[in-house]
mmCIF file of C-alpha atoms in Angstrom:
data_model
loop_
_atom_site.group_PDB
_atom_site.id
_atom_site.type_symbol
_atom_site.label_atom_id
_atom_site.label_comp_id
_atom_site.label_asym_id
_atom_site.label_seq_id
_atom_site.Cartn_x
_atom_site.Cartn_y
_atom_site.Cartn_z
ATOM 1 C CA LEU A 58 27.769 13.211 -25.156
ATOM 2 C CA GLY A 59 26.995 12.645 -29.125
ATOM 3 C CA PHE A 60 23.654 15.016 -28.660
ATOM 4 C CA LYS A 61 22.187 16.253 -31.539
ATOM 5 C CA TYR A 62 18.945 18.002 -29.843
ATOM 6 C CA PHE A 63 15.986 20.152 -31.510
ATOM 7 C CA GLY A 64 13.700 22.644 -29.868
ATOM 8 C CA PRO A 65 11.800 23.441 -27.425
ATOM 9 C CA ILE A 66 8.775 23.571 -29.727
ATOM 10 C CA ASP A 67 4.826 23.685 -29.047
ATOM 11 C CA GLY A 68 3.955 20.496 -28.379
ATOM 12 C CA HIS A 69 0.464 22.000 -28.927
ATOM 13 C CA ASN A 70 1.591 22.999 -32.120
ATOM 14 C CA LEU A 71 1.065 20.192 -34.018
ATOM 15 C CA PRO A 72 1.225 20.261 -37.541
ATOM 16 C CA ASP A 73 4.833 22.311 -36.204
ATOM 17 C CA LEU A 74 5.723 18.845 -34.499
ATOM 18 C CA VAL A 75 4.684 16.762 -37.285
ATOM 19 C CA ASP A 76 7.112 17.491 -39.364
ATOM 20 C CA THR A 77 10.165 18.302 -36.964
ATOM 21 C CA LEU A 78 8.656 14.893 -35.356
ATOM 22 C CA LYS A 79 9.283 13.652 -39.627
ATOM 23 C CA HIS A 80 12.820 15.377 -39.532
ATOM 24 C CA ILE A 81 14.909 14.449 -37.128
ATOM 25 C CA LYS A 82 12.764 11.066 -37.825
ATOM 26 C CA GLU A 83 15.607 11.050 -40.924
ATOM 27 C CA ILE A 84 18.339 11.800 -39.101
ATOM 28 C CA GLY A 85 21.007 9.518 -36.814
ATOM 29 C CA GLY A 86 21.697 8.172 -33.970
ATOM 30 C CA PRO A 87 20.725 9.460 -30.016
ATOM 31 C CA ILE A 88 18.436 12.845 -30.997
ATOM 32 C CA VAL A 89 16.650 14.443 -27.813
ATOM 33 C CA LEU A 90 13.400 16.249 -29.248
ATOM 34 C CA HIS A 91 11.686 19.210 -26.135
ATOM 35 C CA VAL A 92 8.555 19.750 -26.390
ATOM 36 C CA LEU A 93 6.754 22.161 -24.049
ATOM 37 C CA THR A 94 2.985 21.790 -23.243
ATOM 38 C CA ARG A 95 0.531 22.680 -20.763
ATOM 39 C CA LYS A 96 -1.336 20.152 -18.592
ATOM 40 C CA GLY A 97 -5.673 21.184 -18.856
ATOM 41 C CA LYS A 98 -4.200 22.657 -22.142
ATOM 42 C CA GLY A 99 -7.887 23.713 -24.586
ATOM 43 C CA TYR A 100 -10.176 23.399 -20.587
ATOM 44 C CA LYS A 101 -9.728 26.105 -18.516
ATOM 45 C CA PRO A 102 -10.851 24.895 -15.869
ATOM 46 C CA ALA A 103 -7.777 22.611 -15.873
ATOM 47 C CA GLU A 104 -5.546 25.245 -16.751
ATOM 48 C CA ALA A 105 -6.563 27.917 -14.200
ATOM 49 C CA ASP A 106 -6.070 24.620 -11.840
ATOM 50 C CA ARG A 107 -3.855 21.784 -12.368
ATOM 51 C CA LEU A 108 -3.211 19.891 -9.430
ATOM 52 C CA ALA A 109 -7.561 20.061 -8.555
ATOM 53 C CA LEU A 110 -8.505 18.057 -12.241
ATOM 54 C CA HIS A 111 -4.676 16.111 -12.760
ATOM 55 C CA GLY A 112 -7.163 12.812 -11.171
ATOM 56 C CA VAL A 113 -11.030 14.332 -11.190
ATOM 57 C CA THR A 114 -15.004 12.383 -10.432
ATOM 58 C CA GLN A 115 -17.827 13.020 -11.727
ATOM 59 C CA PHE A 116 -18.183 17.294 -13.144
ATOM 60 C CA ASP A 117 -19.232 19.867 -14.557
ATOM 61 C CA LYS A 118 -17.718 19.220 -18.060
ATOM 62 C CA THR A 119 -19.225 23.848 -17.852
ATOM 63 C CA THR A 120 -16.720 24.870 -14.628
ATOM 64 C CA GLY A 121 -14.876 22.029 -13.976
ATOM 65 C CA ALA A 122 -16.137 21.685 -10.286
ATOM 66 C CA MET A 123 -16.277 18.676 -9.136
ATOM 67 C CA LYS A 124 -19.271 16.467 -7.886
ATOM 68 C CA LYS A 125 -19.003 16.251 -3.478
ATOM 69 C CA LYS A 126 -17.482 13.628 -1.483
ATOM 70 C CA THR A 127 -20.516 13.102 0.223
ATOM 71 C CA SER A 128 -17.925 12.188 3.037
ATOM 72 C CA THR A 129 -16.088 14.252 5.552
ATOM 73 C CA ALA A 130 -14.028 11.302 6.795
ATOM 74 C CA PRO A 131 -10.537 12.014 5.863
ATOM 75 C CA THR A 132 -8.384 9.346 3.886
ATOM 76 C CA TYR A 133 -4.987 7.684 5.052
ATOM 77 C CA SER A 134 -3.238 9.647 2.939
ATOM 78 C CA GLN A 135 -3.904 13.085 4.555
ATOM 79 C CA LEU A 136 -3.733 11.371 8.418
ATOM 80 C CA PHE A 137 -0.443 10.295 7.522
ATOM 81 C CA GLY A 138 0.885 13.366 6.493
ATOM 82 C CA GLU A 139 -0.399 14.402 9.777
ATOM 83 C CA ALA A 140 0.615 11.894 11.733
ATOM 84 C CA LEU A 141 3.930 12.561 10.409
ATOM 85 C CA THR A 142 3.826 16.426 10.920
ATOM 86 C CA GLU A 143 4.072 15.654 14.470
ATOM 87 C CA ILE A 144 6.248 12.978 15.208
ATOM 88 C CA ALA A 145 8.653 15.406 13.137
ATOM 89 C CA GLU A 146 7.866 18.421 15.574
ATOM 90 C CA LEU A 147 9.398 15.691 17.799
ATOM 91 C CA ASN A 148 12.311 14.366 15.926
ATOM 92 C CA PRO A 149 14.532 17.924 14.142
ATOM 93 C CA ARG A 150 15.582 14.606 11.570
ATOM 94 C CA VAL A 151 13.251 13.920 9.916
ATOM 95 C CA VAL A 152 12.180 14.949 6.757
ATOM 96 C CA ALA A 153 9.974 13.534 3.984
ATOM 97 C CA ILE A 154 10.771 12.322 0.450
ATOM 98 C CA SER A 155 8.652 12.038 -3.049
ATOM 99 C CA ALA A 156 8.670 11.959 -6.245
ATOM 100 C CA ALA A 157 5.288 14.089 -7.291
ATOM 101 C CA MET A 158 3.443 12.817 -5.645
ATOM 102 C CA ILE A 159 2.754 15.394 -2.494
ATOM 103 C CA GLU A 160 0.473 16.090 -2.483
ATOM 104 C CA GLY A 161 -1.348 12.049 -3.137
ATOM 105 C CA THR A 162 -0.020 11.017 -0.450
ATOM 106 C CA GLY A 163 -0.629 13.781 1.833
ATOM 107 C CA LEU A 164 2.399 15.756 3.200
ATOM 108 C CA ARG A 165 1.132 18.915 1.378
ATOM 109 C CA ALA A 166 0.324 19.079 5.412
ATOM 110 C CA PHE A 167 3.394 18.617 6.167
ATOM 111 C CA GLU A 168 4.906 21.122 3.713
ATOM 112 C CA LYS A 169 2.930 23.162 5.146
ATOM 113 C CA ARG A 170 4.652 22.811 7.909
ATOM 114 C CA PHE A 171 7.830 21.789 6.968
ATOM 115 C CA PRO A 172 8.915 24.094 3.151
ATOM 116 C CA ASP A 173 12.588 23.350 4.196
ATOM 117 C CA ARG A 174 12.655 18.856 5.408
ATOM 118 C CA ILE A 175 10.630 18.124 2.405
ATOM 119 C CA TYR A 176 11.270 17.407 -1.131
ATOM 120 C CA ASP A 177 9.830 16.251 -4.580
ATOM 121 C CA VAL A 178 12.766 15.005 -6.813
ATOM 122 C CA GLY A 179 10.119 14.719 -9.920
ATOM 123 C CA ILE A 180 8.631 11.801 -11.325
ATOM 124 C CA ALA A 181 12.559 10.242 -10.190
ATOM 125 C CA GLU A 182 11.160 7.139 -8.068
ATOM 126 C CA GLN A 183 14.708 5.238 -7.780
ATOM 127 C CA HIS A 184 16.448 8.730 -7.321
ATOM 128 C CA ALA A 185 13.840 9.477 -4.496
ATOM 129 C CA VAL A 186 15.273 6.065 -3.445
ATOM 130 C CA THR A 187 18.941 6.889 -3.466
ATOM 131 C CA PHE A 188 18.759 10.607 -2.360
ATOM 132 C CA ALA A 189 16.959 8.690 0.627
ATOM 133 C CA ALA A 190 20.196 6.576 1.039
ATOM 134 C CA GLY A 191 22.199 9.417 0.727
ATOM 135 C CA LEU A 192 20.672 11.321 4.014
ATOM 136 C CA ALA A 193 20.588 7.608 5.840
ATOM 137 C CA THR A 194 24.295 7.779 5.190
ATOM 138 C CA GLN A 195 24.225 11.446 7.493
ATOM 139 C CA GLY A 196 22.025 10.797 9.761
ATOM 140 C CA MET A 197 19.066 11.688 8.809
ATOM 141 C CA LYS A 198 15.643 9.554 9.227
ATOM 142 C CA PRO A 199 13.742 10.209 5.122
ATOM 143 C CA VAL A 200 10.716 8.896 4.667
ATOM 144 C CA CYS A 201 9.631 8.161 1.151
ATOM 145 C CA ALA A 202 6.473 8.793 0.742
ATOM 146 C CA ILE A 203 5.844 6.436 -3.029
ATOM 147 C CA TYR A 204 2.343 5.493 -4.596
ATOM 148 C CA SER A 205 3.007 1.173 -3.601
ATOM 149 C CA THR A 206 3.150 0.405 -8.137
ATOM 150 C CA PHE A 207 5.563 3.584 -8.689
ATOM 151 C CA LEU A 208 7.637 2.010 -6.101
ATOM 152 C CA GLN A 209 8.533 -0.786 -8.382
ATOM 153 C CA ARG A 210 10.639 1.415 -10.289
ATOM 154 C CA ALA A 211 13.595 1.723 -7.779
ATOM 155 C CA PHE A 212 13.406 -1.914 -6.114
ATOM 156 C CA ASP A 213 16.971 -2.523 -8.008
ATOM 157 C CA GLN A 214 17.692 1.324 -5.297
ATOM 158 C CA ILE A 215 15.767 -0.277 -3.046
ATOM 159 C CA VAL A 216 18.171 -3.578 -2.541
ATOM 160 C CA HIS A 217 21.328 -1.766 -3.390
ATOM 161 C CA ASP A 218 21.253 1.813 -1.474
ATOM 162 C CA VAL A 219 19.112 1.011 0.837
ATOM 163 C CA CYS A 220 18.678 -2.858 2.404
ATOM 164 C CA LEU A 221 22.281 -4.118 1.818
ATOM 165 C CA GLN A 222 23.720 -0.762 3.956
ATOM 166 C CA ASN A 223 20.682 -1.552 5.607
ATOM 167 C CA LEU A 224 20.768 2.510 6.309
ATOM 168 C CA ASP A 225 16.816 3.607 8.371
ATOM 169 C CA VAL A 226 15.672 4.035 5.151
ATOM 170 C CA THR A 227 10.938 4.616 5.693
ATOM 171 C CA PHE A 228 9.351 3.697 2.876
ATOM 172 C CA VAL A 229 5.181 4.974 3.109
ATOM 173 C CA LEU A 230 2.991 3.195 0.279
ATOM 174 C CA ASP A 231 0.593 5.022 -1.002
ATOM 175 C CA ARG A 232 -2.325 2.921 -2.831
ATOM 176 C CA ALA A 233 -1.398 -0.439 -1.182
ATOM 177 C CA GLY A 234 -3.964 -2.722 -2.562
ATOM 178 C CA LEU A 235 -6.717 -2.239 -4.438
ATOM 179 C CA ALA A 236 -6.525 1.431 -5.295
ATOM 180 C CA GLY A 237 -10.034 1.881 -6.640
ATOM 181 C CA ASP A 238 -11.065 4.967 -9.632
ATOM 182 C CA ASP A 239 -6.961 5.142 -10.089
ATOM 183 C CA GLY A 240 -7.054 1.285 -11.723
ATOM 184 C CA ALA A 241 -4.964 -0.901 -13.621
ATOM 185 C CA THR A 242 -2.027 0.959 -13.217
ATOM 186 C CA HIS A 243 -2.626 3.139 -9.937
ATOM 187 C CA HIS A 244 -3.498 -1.149 -7.794
ATOM 188 C CA GLY A 245 -0.661 -1.801 -5.268
ATOM 189 C CA VAL A 246 -0.109 -6.135 -5.530
ATOM 190 C CA PHE A 247 2.941 -6.269 -5.644
ATOM 191 C CA ASP A 248 4.741 -4.141 -3.343
ATOM 192 C CA MET A 249 4.190 -7.485 0.320
ATOM 193 C CA ALA A 250 6.006 -10.055 -3.001
ATOM 194 C CA TRP A 251 9.217 -7.932 -3.689
ATOM 195 C CA LEU A 252 9.870 -6.965 -0.640
ATOM 196 C CA ARG A 253 9.501 -9.700 1.401
ATOM 197 C CA THR A 254 12.555 -10.999 -0.375
ATOM 198 C CA VAL A 255 14.439 -8.304 -0.087
ATOM 199 C CA PRO A 256 17.507 -9.448 3.532
ATOM 200 C CA ASP A 257 16.924 -6.237 6.476
ATOM 201 C CA MET A 258 13.519 -5.910 5.561
ATOM 202 C CA VAL A 259 10.829 -4.521 8.086
ATOM 203 C CA ILE A 260 6.901 -4.737 5.980
ATOM 204 C CA MET A 261 3.638 -3.523 7.761
ATOM 205 C CA ALA A 262 -0.136 -3.417 6.804
ATOM 206 C CA PRO A 263 -2.264 -1.587 9.229
ATOM 207 C CA LYS A 264 -5.979 -3.035 9.846
ATOM 208 C CA ASP A 265 -7.701 0.729 11.093
ATOM 209 C CA GLU A 266 -5.803 4.596 11.277
ATOM 210 C CA ALA A 267 -4.571 4.267 14.673
ATOM 211 C CA GLU A 268 -2.472 1.031 14.354
ATOM 212 C CA ALA A 269 -0.884 2.942 10.808
ATOM 213 C CA ARG A 270 -0.125 5.659 12.636
ATOM 214 C CA ASP A 271 1.416 3.778 15.636
ATOM 215 C CA MET A 272 2.688 1.716 12.812
ATOM 216 C CA LEU A 273 4.630 5.452 10.628
ATOM 217 C CA TYR A 274 6.674 5.912 14.555
ATOM 218 C CA THR A 275 7.493 2.286 14.859
ATOM 219 C CA ALA A 276 9.408 1.791 11.156
ATOM 220 C CA ILE A 277 10.369 5.333 11.765
ATOM 221 C CA GLU A 278 11.625 4.447 15.261
ATOM 222 C CA HIS A 279 12.948 1.074 14.314
ATOM 223 C CA PRO A 280 17.173 1.039 12.576
ATOM 224 C CA GLY A 281 16.742 -0.343 9.001
ATOM 225 C CA PRO A 282 14.573 -0.267 6.388
ATOM 226 C CA ALA A 283 10.601 -0.827 6.320
ATOM 227 C CA ALA A 284 7.877 -0.770 4.002
ATOM 228 C CA LEU A 285 4.373 0.813 5.797
ATOM 229 C CA ARG A 286 1.922 -0.181 3.567
ATOM 230 C CA ILE A 287 -1.405 2.530 3.479
ATOM 231 C CA PRO A 288 -4.412 1.612 1.459
ATOM 232 C CA ARG A 289 -7.169 4.479 -0.534
ATOM 233 C CA LEU A 290 -9.158 4.746 1.381
ATOM 234 C CA GLU A 291 -11.382 7.341 3.930
ATOM 235 C CA ALA A 292 -10.560 6.835 7.842
ATOM 236 C CA SER A 293 -13.681 4.319 9.429
ATOM 237 C CA GLY A 294 -13.244 6.695 12.980
ATOM 238 C CA VAL A 295 -11.747 4.706 14.889
ATOM 239 C CA ARG A 296 -9.937 6.815 18.259
ATOM 240 C CA GLN A 297 -6.363 8.015 17.615
ATOM 241 C CA ALA A 298 -4.644 8.044 20.574
ATOM 242 C CA ARG A 299 -2.578 11.634 21.708
ATOM 243 C CA ASP A 300 0.765 9.903 21.757
ATOM 244 C CA PHE A 301 2.193 7.513 19.968
ATOM 245 C CA SER A 302 3.460 3.561 20.472
ATOM 246 C CA ARG A 303 5.762 1.177 19.409
ATOM 247 C CA LEU A 304 5.121 -1.684 18.246
ATOM 248 C CA PRO A 305 7.136 -4.425 19.236
ATOM 249 C CA ILE A 306 8.438 -5.008 15.568
ATOM 250 C CA GLY A 307 7.100 -9.622 13.790
ATOM 251 C CA GLU A 308 4.055 -9.744 16.610
ATOM 252 C CA GLY A 309 0.687 -10.044 15.871
ATOM 253 C CA GLU A 310 -1.937 -9.851 18.063
ATOM 254 C CA ILE A 311 -5.560 -12.342 18.211
ATOM 255 C CA LEU A 312 -8.735 -10.206 17.404
ATOM 256 C CA LYS A 313 -10.909 -13.296 18.508
ATOM 257 C CA ASP A 314 -10.803 -17.056 19.918
ATOM 258 C CA GLY A 315 -12.692 -19.761 17.204
ATOM 259 C CA THR A 316 -11.371 -23.505 17.971
ATOM 260 C CA ASP A 317 -13.096 -24.401 14.185
ATOM 261 C CA VAL A 318 -10.740 -22.660 11.873
ATOM 262 C CA THR A 319 -8.270 -19.387 12.776
ATOM 263 C CA LEU A 320 -8.916 -16.639 10.115
ATOM 264 C CA ILE A 321 -5.696 -14.509 9.208
ATOM 265 C CA GLY A 322 -5.986 -11.125 7.698
ATOM 266 C CA ILE A 323 -3.235 -8.004 7.207
ATOM 267 C CA GLY A 324 -4.208 -4.905 6.566
ATOM 268 C CA THR A 325 -7.140 -4.092 4.679
ATOM 269 C CA MET A 326 -9.045 -7.528 5.271
ATOM 270 C CA VAL A 327 -8.340 -7.710 8.617
ATOM 271 C CA ASP A 328 -11.625 -5.698 9.170
ATOM 272 C CA GLN A 329 -13.361 -7.882 6.373
ATOM 273 C CA ALA A 330 -12.870 -10.770 8.400
ATOM 274 C CA LEU A 331 -14.034 -9.580 11.649
ATOM 275 C CA ARG A 332 -16.867 -9.841 8.998
ATOM 276 C CA VAL A 333 -16.144 -12.703 8.057
ATOM 277 C CA ALA A 334 -16.211 -14.576 11.500
ATOM 278 C CA GLU A 335 -20.152 -13.318 13.174
ATOM 279 C CA GLU A 336 -21.075 -14.947 9.052
ATOM 280 C CA LEU A 337 -20.177 -17.668 9.812
ATOM 281 C CA GLU A 338 -20.822 -17.644 13.608
ATOM 282 C CA ARG A 339 -24.497 -17.363 12.934
ATOM 283 C CA ARG A 340 -23.675 -20.803 10.762
ATOM 284 C CA GLY A 341 -22.439 -22.513 13.849
ATOM 285 C CA VAL A 342 -18.675 -21.890 13.122
ATOM 286 C CA LYS A 343 -16.721 -21.284 15.316
ATOM 287 C CA ALA A 344 -13.474 -18.295 14.019
ATOM 288 C CA GLY A 345 -10.531 -17.476 15.502
ATOM 289 C CA VAL A 346 -9.540 -13.616 13.734
ATOM 290 C CA ILE A 347 -5.668 -12.975 14.349
ATOM 291 C CA ASN A 348 -4.265 -9.584 13.188
ATOM 292 C CA ALA A 349 -0.760 -10.136 11.341
ATOM 293 C CA ARG A 350 0.472 -7.044 11.189
ATOM 294 C CA PHE A 351 4.130 -8.075 10.262
ATOM 295 C CA VAL A 352 4.368 -9.725 6.796
ATOM 296 C CA LYS A 353 8.309 -9.630 7.795
ATOM 297 C CA PRO A 354 8.920 -11.162 9.900
ATOM 298 C CA ILE A 355 6.462 -12.860 10.110
ATOM 299 C CA ASP A 356 4.672 -13.944 14.041
ATOM 300 C CA SER A 357 5.508 -17.876 13.573
ATOM 301 C CA GLN A 358 4.729 -18.251 17.260
ATOM 302 C CA LEU A 359 1.252 -17.479 16.955
ATOM 303 C CA ILE A 360 0.442 -18.736 13.824
ATOM 304 C CA LEU A 361 1.751 -21.879 13.941
ATOM 305 C CA GLU A 362 0.141 -22.055 17.819
ATOM 306 C CA ARG A 363 -3.149 -21.142 16.165
ATOM 307 C CA ALA A 364 -2.474 -23.680 13.062
ATOM 308 C CA ARG A 365 -2.161 -26.309 15.936
ATOM 309 C CA ARG A 366 -4.472 -24.973 17.705
ATOM 310 C CA SER A 367 -8.059 -25.411 14.947
ATOM 311 C CA GLY A 368 -6.268 -27.382 12.451
ATOM 312 C CA ARG A 369 -7.151 -24.593 9.398
ATOM 313 C CA LEU A 370 -6.088 -21.569 8.527
ATOM 314 C CA VAL A 371 -7.365 -19.100 5.896
ATOM 315 C CA VAL A 372 -5.469 -16.290 4.939
ATOM 316 C CA ILE A 373 -7.248 -13.477 3.366
ATOM 317 C CA GLU A 374 -4.698 -10.172 2.098
ATOM 318 C CA GLU A 375 -5.054 -7.654 -0.747
ATOM 319 C CA HIS A 376 -2.579 -8.544 -3.112
ATOM 320 C CA SER A 377 -1.289 -10.270 -5.893
ATOM 321 C CA PRO A 378 -2.123 -14.971 -4.809
ATOM 322 C CA HIS A 379 2.132 -15.200 -5.871
ATOM 323 C CA GLY A 380 4.548 -14.636 -3.704
ATOM 324 C CA GLY A 381 2.928 -12.002 -0.908
ATOM 325 C CA PHE A 382 1.940 -13.331 2.842
ATOM 326 C CA GLY A 383 -0.308 -16.070 2.036
ATOM 327 C CA ALA A 384 3.263 -17.471 0.667
ATOM 328 C CA ALA A 385 5.086 -16.499 4.296
ATOM 329 C CA VAL A 386 1.744 -18.112 5.843
ATOM 330 C CA LEU A 387 3.023 -20.835 3.419
ATOM 331 C CA GLU A 388 6.258 -21.741 4.359
ATOM 332 C CA CYS A 389 6.490 -20.706 7.683
ATOM 333 C CA LEU A 390 3.814 -23.778 8.101
ATOM 334 C CA CYS A 391 6.236 -26.363 6.518
ATOM 335 C CA GLU A 392 9.448 -25.077 7.701
ATOM 336 C CA ALA A 393 8.188 -26.305 11.243
ATOM 337 C CA GLY A 394 7.288 -29.991 9.395
ATOM 338 C CA LEU A 395 2.796 -28.719 9.806
ATOM 339 C CA ALA A 396 2.426 -28.809 5.705
ATOM 340 C CA GLY A 397 -0.448 -30.990 5.953
ATOM 341 C CA ILE A 398 -2.878 -28.622 7.765
ATOM 342 C CA PRO A 399 -5.084 -27.447 5.332
ATOM 343 C CA VAL A 400 -4.127 -24.254 4.345
ATOM 344 C CA LEU A 401 -7.478 -21.273 2.430
ATOM 345 C CA HIS A 402 -6.454 -19.094 0.891
ATOM 346 C CA ALA A 403 -7.797 -15.990 -0.544
ATOM 347 C CA ALA A 404 -6.165 -13.616 -2.480
ATOM 348 C CA LEU A 405 -6.405 -11.557 -5.429
ATOM 349 C CA PRO A 406 -6.536 -13.368 -9.105
ATOM 350 C CA ASP A 407 -4.411 -13.719 -11.061
ATOM 351 C CA ARG A 408 -4.847 -10.979 -13.854
ATOM 352 C CA PHE A 409 -4.688 -7.120 -14.200
ATOM 353 C CA VAL A 410 -7.736 -5.844 -11.999
ATOM 354 C CA HIS A 411 -9.640 -2.899 -14.440
ATOM 355 C CA HIS A 412 -11.133 0.516 -12.731
ATOM 356 C CA GLY A 413 -13.888 0.978 -9.859
ATOM 357 C CA SER A 414 -14.537 1.451 -7.088
ATOM 358 C CA ARG A 415 -13.345 -0.193 -4.080
ATOM 359 C CA GLU A 416 -16.545 -1.464 -2.703
ATOM 360 C CA LEU A 417 -16.929 -2.496 -6.790
ATOM 361 C CA LEU A 418 -13.941 -4.272 -7.046
ATOM 362 C CA LEU A 419 -13.468 -6.069 -3.954
ATOM 363 C CA ARG A 420 -17.432 -7.559 -5.052
ATOM 364 C CA GLU A 421 -15.637 -8.874 -8.221
ATOM 365 C CA VAL A 422 -12.699 -10.402 -7.423
ATOM 366 C CA GLY A 423 -14.489 -12.493 -3.824
ATOM 367 C CA LEU A 424 -13.148 -10.686 -1.517
ATOM 368 C CA ASP A 425 -16.265 -8.932 -0.299
ATOM 369 C CA VAL A 426 -17.618 -10.646 2.696
ATOM 370 C CA PRO A 427 -20.350 -12.863 0.884
ATOM 371 C CA ALA A 428 -18.413 -13.923 -0.763
ATOM 372 C CA LEU A 429 -15.520 -14.919 1.992
ATOM 373 C CA THR A 430 -17.746 -16.190 3.615
ATOM 374 C CA GLU A 431 -19.579 -19.070 1.572
ATOM 375 C CA ARG A 432 -16.530 -20.230 0.322
ATOM 376 C CA ILE A 433 -14.534 -20.329 3.979
ATOM 377 C CA ASN A 434 -17.584 -22.558 5.031
ATOM 378 C CA ALA A 435 -18.276 -24.732 1.427
ATOM 379 C CA TRP A 436 -14.135 -24.851 2.533
ATOM 380 C CA LEU A 437 -14.291 -25.887 5.447
ATOM 381 C CA THR A 438 -17.598 -27.972 5.504
ATOM 382 C CA ALA A 439 -15.990 -30.417 2.489
ATOM 383 C CA LEU A 440 -12.990 -31.518 4.794
ATOM 384 C CA PRO A 441 -12.339 -33.711 7.216
ATOM 385 C CA VAL A 442 -12.898 -32.608 10.811
ATOM 386 C CA PRO A 443 -9.042 -32.032 12.446
ATOM 387 C CA ALA A 444 -8.079 -34.798 14.432
ATOM 388 C CA LEU A 445 -7.861 -32.689 17.452
ATOM 389 C CA GLN A 446 -11.006 -32.104 17.142
ATOM 390 C CA LYS A 447 -12.494 -35.287 17.240
ATOM 391 C CA GLU A 448 -10.897 -36.018 20.058
ATOM 392 C CA GLU A 449 -12.572 -32.561 22.123
ATOM 393 C CA GLY A 450 -15.900 -33.471 20.246
ATOM 394 C CA ARG A 451 -16.217 -30.816 18.400
ATOM 395 C CA SER A 452 -17.927 -30.763 14.356
ATOM 396 C CA GLY A 453 -15.889 -27.995 13.113
ATOM 397 C CA ALA A 454 -18.432 -26.071 9.842
#
């Protein structure tokens, strides 16, 4: 192919590396420089266990021992891996694919149980998606587990290799939403916007780990492309059923009735919406809460019915403010001729969010309960009372 090849050379020998780079800089044409390095080189604990020290919290620099977690609760990723293993026991066509993220996406349990049904393609997300598409054409049910932020690299493959053929591929987007201490490169805050533009794609986000389990089953049973968003969070302790239930595609649920305003949460923000509704109740505001469940197809019937009833909507999402679930709700209202209904959209700011614990970051971006409560209450107070409420004698906020 006309490439000139140099190497392999020791990447830890800086004088040799610099000399080689100087040399090949003067050579024309395409060049491949093959450099070998050892992960953790120079720090014995990291050399001994490169996996354990890939992502670190506070640790002892002498021993490499990381500060132990105070909580023993499993993460969403771990529960996903366990649930997928259970589903694979029931269906021999289920296989798992990841792109150098088997540990991070919770697939170790699956790997131990089904070593011949899991594929780690390395840091090659585009190939992971096309490989999944190929398996789907042969009747397999591939589950492609990749961090939300890295699946962006395979947008073209999702469009042309999977969705254009309406193939049966399930995407599990780990680290959907704020990824906490993983930082700006890992926050999965754009996926709802770009995924929902693709025809035939189903997108869902669970309110808790029990719903995540059923959504995984629903996505795999769905005979076309589907995406499940799971957060980088510990489980909340919600009781999980032993069996799996298939959810009706595109149906949300009412968690709390209310006549003054309707709060619509998606994924992690459903719990925030419920807690905010409790705070508003103490201020005399009757707030209803919807668990949207599906970003696409959106539950238009439920949202329009609640919009007409309460006359005011608040959409809460842990996502970019542009093109995501909030945009889907506004489109729904416009298409139904209800564009005049006031909508408050609470989302992430239009900037990159830096490192920090999820609690700290939610507070910083105004998506924690106190900030949401104050913002919604102030917004309601400034609005005129909807005509329906005037007729029924309600004062709202």
